[in-house]
C-alpha positions as CSV (number, residue, x, y, z in Angstrom):
1,N,-27.8,-11.9,65.9
2,K,-30.8,-9.4,67.2
3,A,-32.7,-12.6,68.0
4,I,-30.2,-14.2,70.2
5,D,-29.1,-10.9,71.9
6,K,-32.8,-10.5,73.1
7,H,-33.3,-14.5,73.8
8,P,-29.8,-16.0,74.3
9,D,-31.3,-19.2,76.0
10,S,-33.5,-20.0,72.7
11,P,-32.2,-22.4,70.2
12,D,-34.2,-20.8,67.5
13,G,-31.6,-17.9,66.6
14,Y,-28.9,-20.0,66.7
15,F,-30.6,-22.5,64.2
16,G,-31.6,-19.6,62.1
17,L,-28.3,-18.2,62.1
18,G,-26.7,-21.5,61.2
19,S,-29.7,-22.0,58.5
20,L,-28.1,-18.7,57.0
21,Y,-24.5,-19.4,57.2
22,L,-25.3,-23.2,55.4
23,A,-27.4,-21.1,52.7
24,M,-24.3,-19.0,52.3
25,G,-21.7,-22.1,52.1
26,N,-20.0,-21.7,55.3
27,S,-21.0,-24.9,56.5
28,T,-18.2,-24.6,59.5
29,T,-19.7,-21.7,61.1
30,A,-23.1,-23.2,60.3
31,L,-22.4,-26.4,62.4
32,E,-21.2,-24.3,65.0
33,K,-24.1,-22.4,65.3
34,F,-26.5,-25.6,65.1
35,E,-24.4,-27.2,68.0
36,I,-24.8,-24.1,69.9
37,A,-28.7,-24.7,69.1
38,L,-28.6,-28.1,70.4
39,E,-26.9,-27.4,73.6
40,K,-29.9,-24.7,74.5
41,D,-32.1,-27.7,73.5
42,P,-30.9,-31.1,72.5
43,A,-34.3,-32.2,71.2
44,H,-34.7,-29.0,68.8
45,T,-36.4,-30.6,66.0
46,A,-35.5,-28.0,63.1
47,T,-32.1,-28.4,64.1
48,R,-31.7,-32.3,64.4
49,I,-33.3,-32.4,60.8
50,K,-31.2,-29.6,59.4
51,L,-28.2,-31.5,60.5
52,A,-29.6,-34.9,59.2
53,V,-30.2,-33.5,55.8
54,Y,-26.7,-31.6,55.8
55,H,-24.9,-34.8,56.7
56,F,-26.9,-37.1,54.1
57,E,-26.2,-34.5,51.5
58,S,-22.5,-34.5,52.6
59,G,-22.3,-38.3,52.1
60,K,-22.2,-38.9,55.9
61,H,-25.3,-41.2,56.2
62,D,-24.5,-42.5,59.5
63,L,-24.4,-39.2,61.0
64,A,-27.4,-38.4,59.1
65,E,-29.0,-41.3,60.9
66,A,-27.2,-40.7,64.1
67,Q,-29.4,-37.3,64.6
68,C,-32.7,-38.7,63.6
69,K,-32.3,-41.6,66.2
70,E,-30.9,-38.9,68.9
71,L,-34.3,-36.6,67.9
72,I,-36.4,-39.9,68.4
73,R,-34.7,-40.7,71.6
74,R,-35.2,-37.5,73.3
75,K,-38.6,-36.6,71.1
76,P,-40.5,-39.8,70.7
77,G,-43.5,-37.8,69.4
78,A,-41.4,-36.0,66.9
79,T,-43.1,-37.1,63.6
80,D,-40.0,-35.7,61.5
81,G,-37.5,-37.9,63.2
82,Y,-39.2,-41.2,61.9
83,T,-40.2,-40.0,58.2
84,Y,-36.6,-38.3,57.8
85,L,-34.9,-41.9,59.1
86,A,-37.0,-43.7,57.3
87,N,-36.1,-41.5,53.9
88,I,-32.5,-42.1,54.7
89,L,-32.9,-45.8,55.6
90,T,-35.0,-46.3,52.2
91,K,-32.4,-44.4,50.0
92,R,-30.0,-46.5,51.6
93,K,-32.1,-49.5,50.5
94,R,-32.4,-50.9,54.2
95,Y,-36.1,-50.8,53.9
96,D,-37.1,-53.6,56.7
97,E,-35.5,-51.1,59.0
98,A,-37.1,-48.2,57.6
99,V,-40.6,-50.1,57.9
100,M,-39.5,-50.9,61.9
101,Y,-39.0,-47.1,62.7
102,L,-42.1,-46.1,60.8
103,N,-44.4,-48.8,62.6
104,Y,-42.5,-48.1,66.1
105,G,-43.7,-44.0,65.5
106,L,-47.1,-44.9,64.7
107,D,-47.7,-45.7,68.4
108,K,-45.6,-42.3,69.3
109,V,-46.7,-39.6,67.1
110,P,-49.8,-37.5,67.3
111,D,-52.9,-38.6,65.4
112,E,-52.9,-35.8,63.0
113,D,-49.1,-36.8,62.1
114,Q,-50.2,-40.5,61.4
115,S,-51.0,-39.8,57.9
116,A,-47.1,-38.9,57.2
117,I,-46.4,-42.0,58.8
118,Y,-48.5,-43.9,56.2
119,N,-47.4,-41.9,53.5
120,G,-43.6,-43.4,54.2
121,L,-44.7,-46.8,54.3
122,G,-46.5,-46.3,51.0
123,F,-43.7,-45.1,49.7
124,I,-41.1,-47.8,51.0
125,Y,-43.7,-50.5,49.6
126,L,-43.7,-48.6,46.3
127,K,-39.7,-48.8,46.0
128,K,-40.0,-52.5,46.7
129,G,-42.4,-53.0,44.0
130,E,-45.1,-54.3,46.4
131,Y,-48.0,-52.4,45.1
132,G,-50.6,-54.3,47.1
133,N,-48.9,-53.3,50.3
134,S,-48.0,-49.5,49.0
135,I,-51.8,-49.1,47.9
136,S,-53.0,-49.8,51.4
137,Y,-50.7,-47.6,53.5
138,Y,-51.3,-44.7,50.7
139,E,-55.0,-45.2,51.1
140,K,-54.6,-45.3,54.8
141,A,-52.8,-42.1,54.5
142,L,-55.2,-40.5,52.1
143,E,-58.1,-41.4,54.7
144,L,-56.4,-39.3,57.3
145,S,-55.3,-36.5,54.8
146,P,-58.1,-36.6,52.0
147,K,-57.3,-33.1,50.8
148,D,-53.6,-34.0,50.4
149,P,-53.0,-33.6,46.4
150,T,-49.7,-35.2,46.7
151,I,-50.9,-38.4,48.5
152,S,-53.8,-39.1,45.8
153,S,-51.3,-38.5,43.1
154,V,-49.2,-41.0,44.0
155,L,-52.1,-43.5,44.9
156,A,-53.2,-43.0,41.6
157,E,-49.4,-43.5,40.1
158,V,-49.5,-46.8,42.1
159,Y,-53.0,-48.0,40.9
160,F,-51.5,-47.6,37.4
161,L,-48.5,-49.4,38.2
162,D,-50.6,-52.2,39.6
163,G,-52.9,-52.5,36.6
164,Q,-55.8,-51.0,38.5
165,I,-56.2,-48.5,35.3
166,A,-60.0,-47.5,36.6
167,R,-59.2,-47.1,40.0
168,A,-55.9,-44.6,39.1
169,Q,-58.7,-42.9,36.6
170,A,-61.0,-42.6,39.5
171,I,-58.9,-40.4,41.4
172,A,-56.3,-38.7,39.2
């Protein structure tokens, strides 16, 4: 509340308060605070993503998608909008749509965030069992983020699943 008193026009205080209420199990008040945050800044990335996660976990998948799509509409360079939307679509087995959004995002996000998009594409193709495509995207993600242990670990797993044991051992 002190942050809101000092900066009443900033969405951050309302987002923080909403997150606190959500953690305490008071979703009604949390959602009210999140809505105020979005009134202050309709493109507030953290609020849109928090609402998407909340709605998805509550079984309101369409509302979760809508939050991500609204973030993308209002802030086309917001990497999280594309990756969270793709994650939601992938969980709903709407792989082609997830790929479409991630490919669209590649042209919009900053270069330093493209690794997350390629990582998402690798994951989708892994879920589809298309190991060759998955490997290509994970390799590109690793090229852009060579020190990311998660990407190299998953890439080693996909190499293994694809029968490329020596390559899997080389990066594991």
